[in-house]
Amino acid sequence: MKIKYSIVIPIYNEENIIPELYSRTTKVLGSVDKTGYEIIFVDDGSNDHSLEILEKLYKKDSKIKIVSLSRNFGHQEAISAGIDFAKGNAVITMDGDLQDPPEIIIEFIKEWGKNCKIVYGIRKNTKESFQKRVFSKMFYRVFNKLSNVKIPLDAGDFCLMDREIVDILVNLPEKVRFLRGIRPWIGFKQGFVKYNRDKRYGGKAKYTINKSTKLAINALASFSYLPLHLFVGIGFFTSLFSFIGIVLTIIAKFAGIEVVKGWTSTIMVILLLGGIQLIMLGIIGEYIEKIFEETKHRPLYIVNKLVGITPNQLPRGRQVSK
Ligand code: UDP
Ligand code: MG
């Protein structure tokens, strides 16, 4: 049976949501194509009963597939794992907490029919906490100011990708993954669907502020060199001031002006320059970290168990233990 649609859903401790997620998603897909689809759940090292619940579903429905990772690798890695194993002509990635309504998939498919290679969902309004909304709004705007690829404002990971795009994505060698940035970088005709992002169906958000900040820094360090360039600029600017300062001091000395009293200003300059230098070092450190991550050539994730999937044709750099 040829698979037309693959739905990739990352799952990290979502035991309360899976039954509803499954029934809503299969209802939607059943109305599009009764048999030609698969739902790939990626269990990202859950420590609740998510995996058992998924395995029970698989026993009832062979269109379910499970990729269970050896530990919690993170959202982007989990999505990447699912995409690697997807067989469909179109691959749809969707969160597992029903914030991305499965019904929107029908609209994605319509846009795909208009020859779009990527169709992404744009969040019209989200029922998130105030803090999260502000963080995410700010992130998209800052990212686009700094980055050399522009991501559509308020587009999340919920999207449909054509097989052509998936093949390119799967073969990209980079380990630090920010799919929202890689998508526009790949190019081709891209379409979008606006949707209202629902509240989490149950359980707690797995993206802590910590994880979100890490994602934001990864995104910027992977897609923008502007922070580095900016600090070169600041370096020149402060050097110019220092040079003027030196000239003035020498002139003052030869003119016989008393200059012992300058302690406060000296300390201020030292602190200012020290601060700027530390920030610069920090930023350089972020980039070095990314280089280090890439050069270690560790796999993006490790699979502990596959259910309903044979591990043939796994892309380079991916690893399966069983
Ligand atoms: N998720 C995951 N690994 C993680 C964190 C999250 O697989 O380390 C999954 C999670 O189960 C959910 C999706 O990624 O299906 C989005 O996570 P969440 O809803 O917590 O993110 P938010 O909507 O708060 O950004
Ligand atoms: Mg969520």
XYZ file of C-alpha atoms and ligand atoms in Angstrom:
348
model
C 0.000 0.000 0.000
C 1.446 3.304 -1.069
C 1.562 5.807 1.740
C 0.449 9.259 0.763
C 0.444 11.046 4.090
C 2.762 10.652 7.070
C 1.844 12.471 10.251
C 4.781 12.922 12.616
C 3.916 13.583 16.252
C 6.522 14.011 19.029
C 5.386 12.683 22.373
C 6.999 13.468 25.691
C 4.909 12.388 28.669
C 1.522 12.920 27.059
C -0.319 9.844 28.425
C -3.515 11.801 29.106
C -3.719 13.208 25.617
C -2.857 10.284 23.339
C -6.350 8.673 23.131
C -8.032 11.953 22.136
C -5.132 12.854 19.844
C -5.408 9.497 18.119
C -9.144 9.619 17.633
C -9.216 13.186 16.311
C -6.271 12.636 13.981
C -7.569 9.359 12.520
C -10.997 10.892 12.020
C -9.498 13.703 9.984
C -7.236 11.426 7.953
C -10.015 8.903 7.404
C -12.019 11.647 5.732
C -9.125 12.443 3.391
C -7.817 9.010 2.547
C -9.033 5.863 4.308
C -5.886 3.765 4.105
C -3.027 5.673 2.521
C -1.597 7.221 5.651
C 0.596 6.484 8.635
C 0.869 8.192 11.994
C 4.399 8.131 13.339
C 4.575 8.792 17.044
C 8.045 9.617 18.283
C 8.327 8.792 21.940
C 10.991 11.212 23.124
C 12.067 9.256 26.209
C 8.773 9.588 28.069
C 8.790 8.331 31.631
C 5.043 7.984 32.018
C 2.833 5.399 30.250
C 2.903 7.092 26.841
C 4.853 4.306 25.127
C 2.611 1.531 26.480
C -0.493 3.397 25.385
C 0.992 3.884 21.916
C 1.877 0.201 21.653
C -1.692 -0.736 22.542
C -2.927 1.532 19.752
C -0.528 -0.136 17.317
C -2.042 -3.535 18.108
C -5.444 -2.212 17.041
C -4.315 -0.104 14.107
C -1.376 -0.986 11.877
C -1.275 2.538 10.463
C 0.347 3.552 13.745
C 4.135 3.483 13.868
C 6.348 4.204 16.811
C 9.913 5.422 17.029
C 10.994 5.268 20.626
C 14.151 7.217 21.440
C 16.667 6.060 24.038
C 16.175 9.183 26.169
C 14.690 12.660 25.999
C 16.479 14.332 23.081
C 14.171 17.314 22.660
C 11.329 18.425 20.455
C 13.308 19.306 17.306
C 15.285 16.056 17.452
C 12.089 14.055 17.973
C 10.462 15.656 14.944
C 13.614 15.000 12.903
C 13.509 11.327 13.924
C 9.892 11.003 12.805
C 10.610 12.696 9.482
C 13.537 10.325 8.875
C 11.223 7.314 9.053
C 8.268 8.840 7.201
C 7.372 7.225 3.878
C 4.575 9.480 2.666
C 4.468 11.774 -0.350
C 3.579 14.505 2.099
C 4.857 14.645 5.655
C 2.932 16.609 8.255
C 4.501 17.496 11.584
C 2.183 18.281 14.450
C 2.484 18.750 18.221
C 1.123 16.002 20.416
C -0.839 18.184 22.812
C -3.641 19.093 20.384
C -2.579 22.729 20.308
C -2.265 22.231 16.557
C -5.785 21.148 15.542
C -5.571 18.026 13.334
C -8.522 19.343 11.283
C -6.177 21.954 9.764
C -4.353 19.117 7.967
C -7.192 19.122 5.416
C -6.388 22.741 4.569
C -2.673 21.967 4.360
C -3.469 19.258 1.837
C -5.561 21.690 -0.233
C -2.639 24.143 -0.401
C -0.258 21.310 -1.246
C -2.583 20.543 -4.171
C -1.801 24.044 -5.466
C 1.790 22.968 -6.006
C 3.196 24.331 -2.760
C 6.136 22.257 -1.608
C 5.833 23.450 1.977
C 2.662 24.565 3.698
C 3.080 25.941 7.183
C 0.550 26.985 9.765
C 0.516 30.588 10.942
C -0.789 31.074 14.451
C -3.587 33.639 14.388
C -4.029 33.695 18.108
C -2.731 31.393 20.754
C -4.161 30.512 24.092
C -0.791 30.511 25.816
C 0.378 32.185 28.961
C 1.113 35.894 28.607
C 4.801 35.272 29.268
C 5.061 32.671 26.497
C 3.171 34.810 23.996
C 5.448 37.800 24.573
C 8.551 35.595 24.362
C 7.463 34.014 21.113
C 6.303 37.283 19.481
C 9.617 38.894 20.381
C 11.615 35.925 19.196
C 10.153 35.878 15.672
C 10.727 39.597 15.261
C 14.279 39.630 16.598
C 15.166 36.521 14.593
C 14.014 38.121 11.364
C 15.968 41.293 12.069
C 19.151 39.340 12.701
C 18.917 36.329 10.437
C 19.735 35.969 6.780
C 16.742 33.700 6.207
C 13.363 35.177 7.060
C 10.885 32.970 8.838
C 7.240 33.784 8.338
C 6.024 35.568 11.460
C 4.282 33.289 13.954
C 4.814 30.096 11.963
C 5.498 27.145 14.246
C 6.551 23.590 13.510
C 3.043 22.589 12.401
C 3.421 22.129 8.636
C 3.195 19.915 5.594
C 6.267 19.132 3.521
C 6.387 17.533 0.113
C 8.550 14.427 -0.368
C 11.033 16.501 -2.378
C 11.588 18.796 0.620
C 11.710 15.900 3.060
C 14.457 14.203 1.069
C 16.529 17.380 1.164
C 15.873 17.946 4.862
C 16.725 14.392 5.852
C 20.068 14.594 4.097
C 21.189 17.882 5.616
C 24.248 17.101 7.697
C 23.761 19.622 10.486
C 23.066 18.471 14.017
C 21.818 21.674 15.553
C 18.289 21.688 14.242
C 15.902 24.558 14.039
C 13.352 23.332 11.559
C 11.482 26.618 11.353
C 14.647 28.249 10.001
C 15.694 25.359 7.768
C 12.299 25.314 6.057
C 12.510 28.764 4.427
C 16.214 28.185 3.737
C 15.342 25.186 1.540
C 13.162 27.430 -0.597
C 10.665 26.331 -3.317
C 7.072 27.481 -3.450
C 5.727 27.795 0.071
C 2.152 28.372 1.169
C 0.484 28.947 4.491
C -2.734 28.398 6.367
C -3.797 30.612 9.252
C -5.207 28.861 12.271
C -6.160 29.405 15.870
C -3.836 27.599 18.207
C -5.838 25.841 20.899
C -5.103 25.393 24.553
C -3.080 22.396 25.585
C -5.566 19.498 25.859
C -4.089 18.269 29.125
C -0.832 17.846 31.040
C 1.865 20.470 31.366
C 3.865 22.307 28.684
C 7.168 20.521 28.115
C 8.876 23.605 26.781
C 10.114 25.297 29.882
C 11.450 28.841 29.634
C 14.851 27.222 29.822
C 14.241 24.987 26.803
C 12.667 27.844 24.865
C 15.654 30.098 25.542
C 17.998 27.354 24.378
C 15.998 26.932 21.186
C 16.070 30.687 20.581
C 19.852 30.899 21.073
C 20.397 27.830 18.869
C 18.230 29.389 16.217
C 20.104 32.676 16.239
C 23.549 31.096 16.357
C 22.625 28.792 13.457
C 21.067 31.381 11.215
C 22.662 34.714 11.950
C 26.195 36.047 11.989
C 25.028 39.521 12.797
C 25.876 39.276 16.528
C 29.484 38.595 15.563
C 29.552 41.418 13.031
C 27.894 43.760 15.482
C 30.608 43.225 18.032
C 33.322 43.855 15.508
C 31.598 47.204 14.954
C 31.393 47.941 18.660
C 35.056 46.917 18.996
C 36.083 49.474 16.388
C 33.921 52.133 17.926
C 35.337 51.718 21.428
C 38.873 51.489 20.038
C 38.359 54.818 18.329
C 37.277 56.368 21.621
C 40.247 54.848 23.425
C 42.565 56.273 20.788
C 41.078 59.748 21.197
C 41.421 59.310 24.978
C 45.104 58.413 24.644
C 45.793 61.434 22.450
C 43.997 63.723 24.922
C 45.970 62.294 27.869
C 49.271 62.872 26.095
C 48.288 66.419 25.177
C 47.211 67.048 28.785
C 50.519 65.733 30.082
C 52.594 67.954 27.810
C 50.369 70.930 28.496
C 51.167 70.438 32.183
C 47.527 69.815 33.222
C 47.215 67.955 36.539
C 45.507 64.576 35.867
C 45.685 62.573 39.107
C 42.018 62.920 39.927
C 40.777 60.667 37.151
C 40.124 57.522 39.191
C 36.342 57.417 38.732
C 36.479 57.824 35.004
C 39.292 55.256 34.741
C 37.285 52.654 36.614
C 34.225 53.420 34.515
C 36.120 52.882 31.287
C 37.660 49.644 32.553
C 34.287 48.294 33.641
C 32.613 49.307 30.419
C 35.277 47.764 28.211
C 35.480 44.667 30.428
C 31.722 44.207 30.152
C 31.720 44.554 26.398
C 34.578 42.101 26.097
C 32.816 39.532 28.238
C 29.657 39.778 26.170
C 31.749 39.382 23.012
C 33.477 36.328 24.411
C 30.136 34.857 25.398
C 28.776 35.291 21.913
C 31.875 33.802 20.339
C 31.484 30.941 22.815
C 27.962 30.253 21.529
C 29.287 29.865 17.997
C 32.191 27.715 19.116
C 29.736 25.491 20.932
C 27.788 25.011 17.709
C 30.983 24.188 15.794
C 31.959 21.740 18.513
C 28.529 20.067 18.416
C 28.812 19.589 14.670
C 32.370 18.309 14.657
C 31.693 15.623 17.254
C 29.575 13.852 14.622
C 27.329 12.334 17.200
C 24.019 11.097 15.860
C 21.083 13.442 16.184
C 19.203 10.876 18.255
C 19.388 7.206 19.197
C 16.466 4.889 18.641
C 15.736 2.344 21.319
C 12.812 0.615 19.685
C 10.867 0.681 16.436
C 7.287 -0.512 16.255
C 5.709 -1.121 12.847
C 8.816 0.188 11.053
C 11.800 -1.517 9.484
C 14.982 0.512 9.867
C 16.035 0.295 6.222
C 17.466 3.299 4.452
C 18.150 5.301 7.526
C 19.953 8.502 6.534
C 23.618 9.043 7.193
C 24.497 9.904 10.766
C 21.344 8.388 12.240
C 21.534 5.473 14.597
C 19.234 2.667 15.594
C 20.131 0.221 18.315
C 17.580 -2.504 17.554
N 8.108 17.425 23.196
C 9.059 16.445 22.956
N 10.259 16.531 23.603
C 10.557 17.543 24.467
C 9.604 18.564 24.669
C 8.391 18.476 24.006
O 8.820 15.521 22.190
O 11.640 17.539 25.028
C 6.798 17.328 22.507
C 5.582 17.436 23.401
O 5.175 16.178 23.887
C 4.547 18.033 22.485
C 5.377 18.909 21.551
O 6.712 18.415 21.627
O 3.902 17.057 21.708
C 5.332 20.372 21.919
O 5.691 20.543 23.274
P 4.923 21.559 24.228
O 3.468 21.477 24.001
O 5.374 21.317 25.613
O 5.497 22.910 23.702
P 4.742 24.318 23.652
O 3.441 24.094 22.966
O 4.575 24.693 25.069
O 5.690 25.182 22.893
Mg 2.138 22.787 23.342
